[in-house]
């Protein structure tokens, strides 16, 4: 065999072995390159841009209404509310809601946290009722509905639906899930029924004072240590 | 090194390198993509966990429940049992090793870990999440093993395939080389099989054509030499015989004179034969610049030069011409026309006509006689060297059978060929068509 043939054979063998082991070599080099690699986070503080969970906002609203020092209120200003809320209210309230008289938004900020929770508050009045609704701006859900009407209207409504029926109507409006049984409290002056929404830390409560002509629906939340 | 081996080696080398590159790029890019996906998924998981943890912390704060490390551990375990947490001072609260690495995503062996800040009750804690990438590494190792098997199998099949292809490509060339060697050793009647691709078929055809032409030429040369030998042997034998008679004294007086006359006439014939041979050989090497030759001059001069001989043979020569000029060699054309006219005079004709006509840019020269004419077989062989229609008469007239061979060669040099029309007993017309042009004077 000539020397040229030997050289050609050798080169072919080198190319053959290169083709055989090149992927393994590349993979090894890739491992060396990857070992100890460090990549910065795309959005190190990105999670602060959120508006909180519904539970956060429910807890914040209820804490605010209970004058809790854990948060403070900012930015109360006039605003419009979604027109769909009137249809929602007419669907389960004993009065015919027409239009809101005043509406404004407000923001709650938990102390020591960068989150902000926004709500809208609307006041409706009619000949025989007065209605205050607080709506979660993020989801559009009515978190709190407080109706003041003639006692007969409230009594008739309660007689027709009962506390559980009223609660169920409100829960259906929220569309957050099925209700589990909850405690019922009845006294001569105040009737109250609460229920957990199954699988969540959220609950709904209806409180009625027929003699005073008030009916209160609210979404509640709780966490335990 | 054989062409077949060169093809095989080069193709194998190229295929090996290309396949290796392809495999390397594919494996590396695929793994890189998977790592990027894992990184993105881990960061998203880290974001979600940080959100959930902070939401829970906010909820405790809103309910007035103090946020202790135990409470954080409890919440985090519920959210993700494998997650770790560093206290604001960098110490581990849950599932975290010290020291804490900087914020970001870090590759640690076959583990990917994310450290991100999370703000709880005004303090900056750090959340640690890890992802085990060992399944990815195992999958890549399996792929690498698969690649090696595929590579070996492919290269084996490719070698066999390329060997077959290389054989197919080089077979015609090897055939050609073998047959060329055989031809060079004297085996002339061998032909290359016309097979393979268009190029190799064309090459084989050209080679076979060349071999065929070469064989024909060699055959013609052999026949020519055989005829020449025969032509020279006859007069030489006669000359030797008569010379011997004179030398031995057996031929005396008038007989000696006859012998001397025969020796002289045969000697002249040999001389003429040698001259024609030289002309024929020279014509084979002729390379001339064509110049316009007047057709009128050509015809008239030829007729004039042969008129005396024709009158002695009782033949009348007439001419006619259409004018014009022919691009060619005047001496060769004159020789051609003289030979044709001389043959016509010797054909037993009573009249010979030399004529021309010019039409459509072509000039046709013709010599017509009313002599003995030729049969079909003679017409086919008439331009072969040493061929004579009537051997005894031709020899008696001093011919060697080379005149028409010369004419045919001159016609070929001028890009034309002789055309014979003849009938036994009726005469012969020999014509030659050449590219012609009008006379300037005309």
XYZ file of C-alpha atoms in Angstrom:
667
model
C 0.000 0.000 0.000
C 1.384 3.422 -0.915
C 2.059 6.159 1.603
C -0.723 8.281 0.033
C -3.155 5.496 0.662
C -1.999 5.190 4.258
C -2.441 8.933 4.777
C -5.927 8.847 3.235
C -6.865 5.876 5.387
C -5.556 7.620 8.493
C -7.451 10.833 7.715
C -10.639 8.864 7.109
C -10.178 7.085 10.424
C -9.623 10.403 12.204
C -12.799 11.824 10.634
C -14.713 8.668 11.543
C -13.607 8.815 15.179
C -14.259 12.567 15.305
C -17.809 11.976 14.087
C -18.245 9.194 16.642
C -17.031 11.104 19.679
C -17.789 14.724 18.758
C -21.286 14.718 20.362
C -19.915 13.187 23.588
C -17.114 15.756 23.646
C -19.568 18.599 23.006
C -21.852 17.359 25.780
C -18.915 17.187 28.166
C -17.876 20.742 27.285
C -21.481 21.842 27.740
C -21.518 20.312 31.226
C -18.307 22.136 32.135
C -19.791 25.360 30.828
C -23.082 24.846 32.716
C -21.454 23.821 35.989
C -21.700 26.764 38.380
C -23.521 28.924 35.840
C -25.562 31.690 37.368
C -28.459 33.509 35.734
C -30.122 36.598 37.206
C -33.860 36.504 37.851
C -35.938 38.093 35.122
C -38.177 39.919 37.595
C -36.675 39.744 41.038
C -39.561 41.762 42.510
C -42.117 40.871 39.881
C -44.481 39.229 42.342
C -45.152 42.581 43.989
C -47.016 43.763 40.917
C -49.997 41.604 41.830
C -53.139 42.970 43.433
C -53.356 40.198 45.992
C -55.665 37.240 46.146
C -59.405 37.583 46.658
C -58.866 36.355 50.207
C -56.336 39.178 50.716
C -58.812 41.741 49.493
C -61.724 40.323 51.479
C -59.617 40.249 54.644
C -58.277 43.735 53.938
C -61.767 45.145 53.397
C -63.159 43.551 56.540
C -60.098 44.668 58.530
C -60.598 48.193 57.229
C -64.280 48.166 58.152
C -63.255 46.960 61.607
C -60.782 49.889 61.811
C -57.738 47.585 61.940
C -54.329 49.319 62.200
C -52.793 46.666 59.913
C -53.573 48.767 56.837
C -54.376 52.265 55.759
C -56.643 53.820 53.193
C -55.481 55.973 50.279
C -56.877 57.516 47.101
C -60.588 57.900 47.733
C -61.940 59.505 44.588
C -65.169 59.634 42.507
C -65.579 56.933 39.911
C -68.008 54.990 37.769
C -69.053 51.468 38.596
C -69.817 48.681 36.108
C -73.428 48.811 34.844
C -73.716 45.044 35.187
C -73.759 45.343 38.970
C -77.331 46.803 38.873
C -78.620 43.688 37.120
C -76.787 41.544 39.660
C -78.373 43.377 42.586
C -81.876 43.282 41.069
C -81.499 39.512 40.689
C -81.621 38.763 44.404
C -82.578 41.903 46.357
C -86.214 42.616 47.364
C -86.064 46.145 45.950
C -85.807 47.369 42.416
C -82.436 49.066 41.996
C -82.396 51.787 39.382
C -79.205 53.825 39.464
C -76.491 54.742 41.893
C -76.446 58.130 43.512
C -72.756 58.318 44.317
C -69.708 56.148 43.664
C -66.070 56.364 44.547
C -63.020 54.147 44.584
C -60.594 53.670 47.417
C -57.349 51.777 47.917
C -56.200 49.815 50.937
C -52.482 49.281 51.567
C -51.303 46.738 54.139
C -48.667 48.150 56.434
C -45.116 46.777 55.750
C -46.205 45.330 52.393
C -46.070 46.836 48.944
C -49.452 45.464 47.825
C -52.470 47.674 47.012
C -56.091 46.536 46.990
C -58.655 48.607 45.119
C -62.417 48.739 45.720
C -65.408 50.719 44.462
C -68.231 51.888 46.760
C -71.645 52.841 45.354
C -74.705 54.213 47.143
C -78.145 53.598 45.681
C -81.281 55.251 47.044
C -84.945 54.863 46.171
C -88.314 55.826 47.624
C -88.300 52.955 50.063
C -84.669 51.795 50.305
C -81.071 52.778 50.693
C -78.315 50.497 49.445
C -74.519 50.529 49.878
C -72.403 48.149 47.811
C -68.624 47.645 47.987
C -67.216 46.006 44.860
C -63.800 44.354 44.359
C -62.272 46.199 41.365
C -60.145 43.230 40.385
C -62.998 40.707 40.061
C -66.111 42.939 39.988
C -67.649 40.904 42.826
C -69.920 42.677 45.350
C -67.994 41.966 48.554
C -70.456 43.725 50.814
C -74.121 44.655 50.256
C -75.997 46.597 52.898
C -79.720 47.249 52.270
C -81.933 49.460 54.422
C -85.615 49.297 53.507
C -89.065 49.350 55.113
C -89.300 46.497 57.664
C -92.214 44.903 55.814
C -90.125 44.495 52.676
C -87.315 42.782 54.571
C -89.736 40.546 56.511
C -91.558 39.497 53.374
C -88.248 38.700 51.648
C -87.071 36.609 54.568
C -90.386 34.802 54.768
C -90.197 33.938 51.095
C -86.515 32.875 50.932
C -85.396 32.230 54.431
C -81.848 33.038 55.541
C -80.348 30.046 53.715
C -82.175 30.898 50.488
C -80.991 34.498 50.671
C -77.444 33.299 51.358
C -77.565 30.872 48.471
C -78.768 33.606 46.113
C -75.828 35.798 47.149
C -73.352 32.917 46.853
C -74.662 32.108 43.354
C -74.123 35.716 42.377
C -70.485 35.452 43.506
C -69.990 32.161 41.595
C -67.141 31.078 43.879
C -68.298 27.500 44.418
C -70.720 25.395 46.436
C -71.602 26.201 50.001
C -70.896 24.045 52.968
C -73.218 24.105 55.998
C -72.559 26.948 58.330
C -73.691 28.275 61.696
C -77.023 29.944 62.095
C -77.750 32.488 64.723
C -81.301 33.634 65.351
C -82.450 36.061 67.974
C -85.447 38.260 68.137
C -83.567 41.202 66.773
C -80.751 39.816 64.644
C -80.896 36.832 62.364
C -77.606 35.635 60.884
C -76.444 32.732 58.725
C -72.880 31.978 57.553
C -71.469 29.317 55.284
C -68.022 28.396 54.002
C -67.423 28.140 50.290
C -66.283 24.569 49.895
C -62.520 24.086 49.451
C -61.602 27.736 50.176
C -60.920 29.977 53.118
C -63.778 32.206 52.002
C -67.255 32.346 53.449
C -70.529 34.209 52.981
C -72.675 35.727 55.677
C -76.133 37.218 55.659
C -77.293 39.299 58.608
C -80.872 40.556 58.860
C -82.608 42.848 61.321
C -86.207 42.842 60.063
C -87.452 45.177 62.759
C -84.761 47.717 61.834
C -85.284 47.060 58.129
C -81.669 46.097 57.334
C -80.205 43.260 55.349
C -76.426 42.736 55.068
C -74.581 40.356 52.719
C -70.824 40.048 52.930
C -67.981 37.874 51.735
C -65.681 36.854 54.592
C -62.313 35.194 54.909
C -60.152 33.710 57.616
C -56.775 32.126 58.098
C -55.637 30.216 61.124
C -52.047 29.932 62.387
C -4.440 5.110 -5.054
C -7.453 3.959 -7.015
C -10.241 6.385 -7.827
C -12.689 3.981 -6.174
C -10.743 4.130 -2.914
C -10.416 7.903 -3.098
C -14.171 8.256 -3.534
C -14.887 5.850 -0.700
C -12.442 7.436 1.751
C -13.514 10.989 1.038
C -17.217 10.249 1.243
C -16.786 8.302 4.481
C -14.703 11.097 5.999
C -17.233 13.752 4.961
C -20.202 11.675 6.149
C -18.530 10.964 9.506
C -17.717 14.610 10.139
C -21.127 15.854 9.024
C -22.989 13.284 11.084
C -20.800 14.074 14.096
C -21.424 17.800 13.741
C -25.132 17.221 13.261
C -25.320 14.956 16.319
C -23.281 17.375 18.444
C -25.375 20.394 17.478
C -28.630 18.487 17.907
C -27.761 17.054 21.327
C -26.234 20.271 22.660
C -29.011 22.553 21.423
C -31.733 20.171 22.574
C -30.215 19.949 26.067
C -29.688 23.697 26.184
C -33.345 24.196 25.290
C -34.427 21.800 28.014
C -32.269 23.585 30.591
C -33.764 26.926 29.538
C -37.284 25.497 29.906
C -36.454 24.118 33.337
C -35.003 27.475 34.342
C -38.107 29.338 33.208
C -40.392 26.827 34.923
C -38.373 27.072 38.122
C -38.467 30.855 38.100
C -42.230 30.821 37.537
C -42.626 28.349 40.385
C -40.458 30.575 42.546
C -42.609 33.620 41.654
C -45.818 31.769 42.469
C -44.456 30.484 45.754
C -43.232 33.943 46.755
C -46.656 35.369 45.919
C -48.453 32.726 47.921
C -46.123 33.134 50.873
C -46.520 36.883 50.866
C -50.294 36.637 50.485
C -50.416 34.386 53.504
C -48.188 36.759 55.447
C -50.442 39.696 54.533
C -53.485 37.740 55.612
C -51.936 36.996 59.002
C -51.014 40.632 59.386
C -54.574 41.713 58.463
C -55.922 39.376 61.123
C -53.400 40.594 63.660
C -51.566 37.283 63.914
C -47.818 37.860 64.486
C -45.594 36.408 61.783
C -43.074 34.136 63.513
C -40.464 31.856 61.922
C -42.471 28.832 63.027
C -45.564 30.195 61.350
C -43.575 30.874 58.166
C -42.161 27.333 58.207
C -45.655 25.942 58.668
C -47.075 27.994 55.800
C -44.152 27.211 53.497
C -44.366 23.484 54.207
C -48.015 23.584 53.237
C -47.220 25.456 50.046
C -44.129 23.441 48.991
C -42.531 20.884 51.289
C -39.234 21.027 49.346
C -38.829 24.793 49.377
C -36.235 26.408 51.611
C -36.166 29.751 53.382
C -33.368 31.994 54.565
C -33.893 34.489 57.379
C -33.037 38.171 56.769
C -29.610 37.542 58.321
C -28.875 34.737 55.812
C -29.293 31.857 58.224
C -31.377 28.908 57.220
C -34.917 28.692 58.543
C -36.018 25.719 56.457
C -34.395 23.236 54.021
C -31.565 25.589 53.093
C -27.832 25.095 53.222
C -25.469 27.822 54.344
C -24.027 30.019 53.095
C -26.817 31.490 51.056
C -25.959 32.006 47.385
C -26.756 35.259 45.646
C -30.198 35.940 44.167
C -30.755 34.232 40.850
C -30.688 30.770 39.332
C -27.587 28.629 39.845
C -26.557 25.325 38.319
C -25.226 23.130 41.077
C -24.164 19.739 39.719
C -27.323 18.233 38.292
C -29.503 20.504 40.421
C -30.933 23.860 39.447
C -31.638 26.175 42.372
C -33.323 29.539 42.608
C -32.816 32.058 45.366
C -35.194 34.997 45.327
C -36.019 37.744 47.811
C -39.434 37.752 49.444
C -40.582 40.659 51.646
C -42.435 39.566 54.738
C -43.524 41.991 57.461
C -40.952 44.545 56.379
C -38.017 42.126 56.326
C -36.290 40.586 53.324
C -36.254 36.836 53.506
C -34.917 34.609 50.691
C -36.805 31.741 49.185
C -34.898 28.712 47.900
C -36.346 26.304 45.359
C -34.439 23.469 43.707
C -35.170 21.299 40.708
C -33.541 17.946 40.142
C -32.288 17.725 36.566
C -30.875 14.206 36.818
C -33.706 12.783 34.629
C -32.652 15.253 31.923
C -29.036 14.153 32.208
C -30.059 10.490 32.133
C -32.184 11.108 29.054
C -29.266 12.853 27.357
C -26.919 9.971 28.179
C -29.424 7.560 26.638
C -29.599 9.745 23.540
C -25.815 9.796 23.328
C -25.711 5.993 23.503
C -28.386 5.844 20.820
C -26.406 8.227 18.665
C -23.291 6.036 18.831
C -25.281 2.971 17.766
C -27.005 4.877 14.963
C -23.696 6.369 13.869
C -21.971 2.990 13.658
C -24.916 1.406 11.844
C -25.192 4.328 9.429
C -21.480 4.389 8.677
C -21.489 0.645 8.037
C -24.428 0.878 5.648
C -23.005 4.004 4.073
C -19.646 2.263 3.497
C -21.360 -0.614 1.703
C -23.501 1.783 -0.282
C -20.568 4.016 -1.221
C -18.455 0.991 -2.180
C -21.188 -0.082 -4.573
C -21.565 3.449 -5.935
C -17.789 3.890 -6.308
C -17.574 0.572 -8.163
C -20.401 1.584 -10.430
C -18.794 4.957 -11.154
C -15.292 3.641 -11.768
C -16.180 0.442 -13.650
C -16.377 2.165 -17.073
C -13.060 3.898 -16.437
C -11.424 0.620 -15.406
C -12.877 -1.068 -18.498
C -11.495 1.729 -20.633
C -8.050 1.438 -19.044
C -8.024 -2.361 -19.506
C -9.138 -2.200 -23.123
C -6.693 0.629 -23.881
C -3.927 -1.600 -22.521
C -5.117 -4.503 -24.686
C -5.224 -2.256 -27.756
C -1.737 -0.968 -27.028
C -0.615 -4.595 -26.946
C -2.085 -5.188 -30.393
C -5.588 -6.525 -29.712
C -7.390 -4.009 -31.882
C -10.889 -5.427 -32.194
C -11.974 -4.642 -28.630
C -14.743 -2.318 -27.593
C -15.732 -0.701 -24.296
C -19.225 -1.664 -23.030
C -21.524 1.331 -23.363
C -23.049 1.408 -19.860
C -23.329 3.616 -16.792
C -24.143 7.305 -16.707
C -24.624 9.546 -19.760
C -21.042 10.811 -19.487
C -19.511 7.347 -19.308
C -21.710 6.121 -22.180
C -20.591 9.108 -24.265
C -16.958 8.452 -23.336
C -17.288 4.760 -24.274
C -18.926 5.684 -27.581
C -16.173 8.157 -28.429
C -13.526 5.625 -27.486
C -15.199 2.898 -29.567
C -15.510 5.289 -32.498
C -11.838 6.118 -32.180
C -10.900 2.421 -31.990
C -13.067 1.645 -35.000
C -11.514 4.452 -37.020
C -8.028 3.432 -35.929
C -8.688 -0.180 -36.886
C -10.012 0.870 -40.295
C -7.017 3.054 -40.938
C -4.605 0.344 -39.958
C -6.471 -2.094 -42.194
C -6.323 0.351 -45.080
C -2.630 0.904 -44.511
C -2.015 -2.833 -44.447
C -3.939 -3.298 -47.659
C -2.149 -0.357 -49.176
C 1.251 -1.787 -48.298
C 0.235 -5.216 -49.583
C -0.967 -3.709 -52.884
C 2.130 -1.541 -53.146
C 4.383 -4.527 -52.556
C 2.527 -6.443 -55.201
C 2.686 -3.522 -57.643
C 6.422 -3.144 -57.130
C 7.199 -6.844 -57.132
C 5.769 -7.478 -60.635
C 7.911 -4.908 -62.568
C 10.923 -5.660 -60.393
C 10.627 -9.382 -61.187
C 10.350 -8.591 -64.898
C 13.302 -6.186 -64.726
C 15.444 -8.693 -62.797
C 14.535 -11.437 -65.268
C 15.447 -9.386 -68.364
C 18.584 -7.991 -66.736
C 19.635 -11.568 -65.940
C 19.025 -12.576 -69.568
C 21.244 -9.736 -70.796
C 23.922 -10.415 -68.125
C 24.055 -14.162 -68.904
C 24.326 -13.471 -72.628
C 21.220 -15.497 -73.462
C 19.539 -12.397 -74.781
C 21.425 -10.905 -77.657
C 20.829 -8.551 -80.487
C 17.211 -7.598 -80.979
C 16.139 -9.678 -77.956
C 18.563 -7.727 -75.799
C 17.102 -4.513 -77.121
C 13.580 -5.717 -76.262
C 14.741 -6.680 -72.777
C 16.399 -3.288 -72.329
C 13.244 -1.575 -73.546
C 11.152 -3.562 -71.059
C 13.557 -2.753 -68.246
C 13.320 0.929 -69.212
C 9.517 0.977 -69.472
C 9.072 -0.918 -66.179
C 11.604 1.399 -64.570
C 9.596 4.416 -65.777
C 6.442 2.879 -64.417
C 8.110 2.308 -61.055
C 9.294 5.916 -61.151
C 5.768 7.153 -61.863
C 4.410 4.906 -59.138
C 6.927 6.289 -56.647
C 5.991 9.874 -57.609
C 2.296 9.176 -57.091
C 3.057 7.511 -53.771
C 4.960 10.560 -52.619
C 2.094 12.796 -53.729
C -0.401 10.654 -51.832
C 1.721 10.648 -48.683
C 2.242 14.393 -48.914
C -1.482 14.942 -49.363
C -2.082 13.193 -46.045
C 0.021 15.893 -44.376
C -1.324 18.764 -46.461
C -2.321 21.928 -44.706
C -2.936 24.769 -47.169
C -4.459 28.214 -47.185
C -7.280 28.249 -49.798
C -7.107 30.972 -52.430
C -9.729 31.740 -55.134
C -9.077 29.613 -58.222
C -10.737 30.653 -61.460
C -12.936 27.837 -62.747
C -12.479 28.959 -66.372
C -8.677 28.889 -66.151
C -8.742 25.569 -64.371
C -10.876 23.907 -67.049
C -9.175 25.490 -70.063
C -5.642 24.807 -68.857
C -6.507 21.178 -68.068
C -8.089 20.671 -71.489
C -5.151 22.305 -73.261
C -2.590 20.172 -71.462
C -4.351 16.931 -72.391
C -5.595 17.846 -75.860
C -2.550 16.427 -77.665
C -2.729 13.093 -75.833
C -6.456 12.970 -76.472
C -6.026 13.571 -80.205
C -3.497 10.739 -80.337
C -6.050 8.493 -78.647
C -8.753 9.714 -81.032
C -10.708 11.485 -78.291
C -12.284 14.892 -78.655
C -12.172 17.183 -75.617
C -14.835 19.853 -75.193
C -15.270 22.357 -72.358
C -17.942 24.592 -70.910
C -18.012 26.649 -67.745
C -20.272 28.887 -65.728
C -17.479 31.193 -64.556
C -16.810 31.959 -60.927
C -14.016 30.900 -58.598
C -13.382 28.116 -56.110
C -11.442 28.652 -52.876
C -8.728 25.994 -52.857
C -5.227 25.027 -53.841
C -4.755 25.630 -57.617
C -2.079 22.943 -58.049
C -4.121 20.276 -56.267
C -7.310 21.179 -58.116
C -5.442 21.065 -61.422
C -4.031 17.673 -60.520
C -7.522 16.448 -59.626
C -9.082 17.606 -62.890
C -6.116 16.315 -64.953
C -6.410 12.854 -63.347
C -10.161 12.679 -63.935
C -9.778 13.814 -67.579
C -6.855 11.428 -68.158
C -8.973 8.541 -66.829
C -11.823 9.585 -69.127
C -9.489 9.667 -72.156
C -8.249 6.167 -71.289
C -11.783 4.817 -70.852
C -12.205 4.166 -74.587
C -14.361 7.242 -75.037
C -14.766 9.137 -78.292
C -15.389 12.427 -76.529
C -14.731 13.911 -73.113
C -16.469 16.987 -71.750
C -15.080 19.088 -68.904
C -17.686 21.453 -67.490
C -18.802 23.482 -64.513
C -21.855 25.269 -63.250
C -22.298 27.775 -60.432
C -25.535 27.743 -58.477
C -26.583 28.763 -54.984
C -23.043 29.574 -53.882
C -21.722 26.165 -54.954
C -19.630 25.298 -58.022
C -19.856 21.822 -59.531
C -16.960 20.569 -61.664
C -17.662 17.526 -63.831
C -15.839 15.306 -66.336
C -18.116 13.315 -68.615
C -17.084 10.635 -71.084
C -18.880 8.157 -73.328
C -16.443 5.337 -72.685
C -16.839 1.849 -71.296
C -18.407 2.893 -67.972
C -18.321 0.810 -64.776
C -20.522 -1.661 -62.975
C -21.896 -1.145 -59.455
C -19.095 -3.038 -57.652
C -16.377 -1.076 -59.434
C -18.063 2.193 -58.510
C -17.832 1.296 -54.822
C -14.141 0.491 -54.978
C -13.024 2.966 -57.573
C -11.234 5.284 -55.116
C -9.327 2.512 -53.327
C -5.560 2.668 -53.946
C -4.305 0.292 -56.656
C -7.825 -0.645 -57.692
C -8.250 -0.966 -61.449
C -11.466 -1.616 -63.317
C -9.565 -3.349 -66.142
C -6.246 -4.481 -64.752
C -4.500 -5.618 -67.981
C -5.467 -2.538 -69.969
C -4.638 -0.191 -67.147
C -1.212 -1.724 -66.625
C -0.557 -1.558 -70.346
C -1.427 2.138 -70.253
C 1.117 2.705 -67.463
C -1.469 3.162 -64.692
C -0.939 2.133 -61.098
C -4.506 2.481 -59.807
C -3.631 5.471 -57.647
C -5.114 8.334 -59.721
C -8.639 8.281 -58.305
C -7.285 7.704 -54.780
C -5.360 10.944 -55.231
C -8.498 12.689 -56.555
C -10.598 11.475 -53.647
C -7.950 12.693 -51.194
C -7.765 16.121 -52.897
C -11.591 16.384 -52.775
C -11.528 15.471 -49.068
C -8.903 18.170 -48.394
C -11.268 20.688 -50.021
C -14.169 19.542 -47.834
C -15.975 17.667 -50.591
C -16.116 14.215 -52.174
C -16.197 12.728 -55.647
C -19.534 11.630 -57.027
C -19.579 8.908 -59.703
C -22.425 8.172 -62.104
C -21.738 5.405 -64.575
C -23.352 2.707 -66.681
C -21.424 -0.026 -68.424
C -21.105 0.805 -72.139
C -22.647 4.258 -71.720
C -19.872 6.243 -70.096
C -19.138 7.904 -66.775
C -19.725 11.279 -65.161
C -17.494 12.260 -62.249
C -18.506 15.420 -60.413
C -17.249 17.431 -57.503
C -19.200 20.175 -55.715
C -17.277 22.901 -53.902
C -18.233 26.175 -52.293
C -17.948 28.706 -55.121
C -18.164 32.432 -55.610
C -18.912 34.783 -58.503
C -16.024 36.270 -60.480
C -15.358 39.902 -59.687
C -15.331 40.619 -63.428
C -18.676 38.876 -63.900
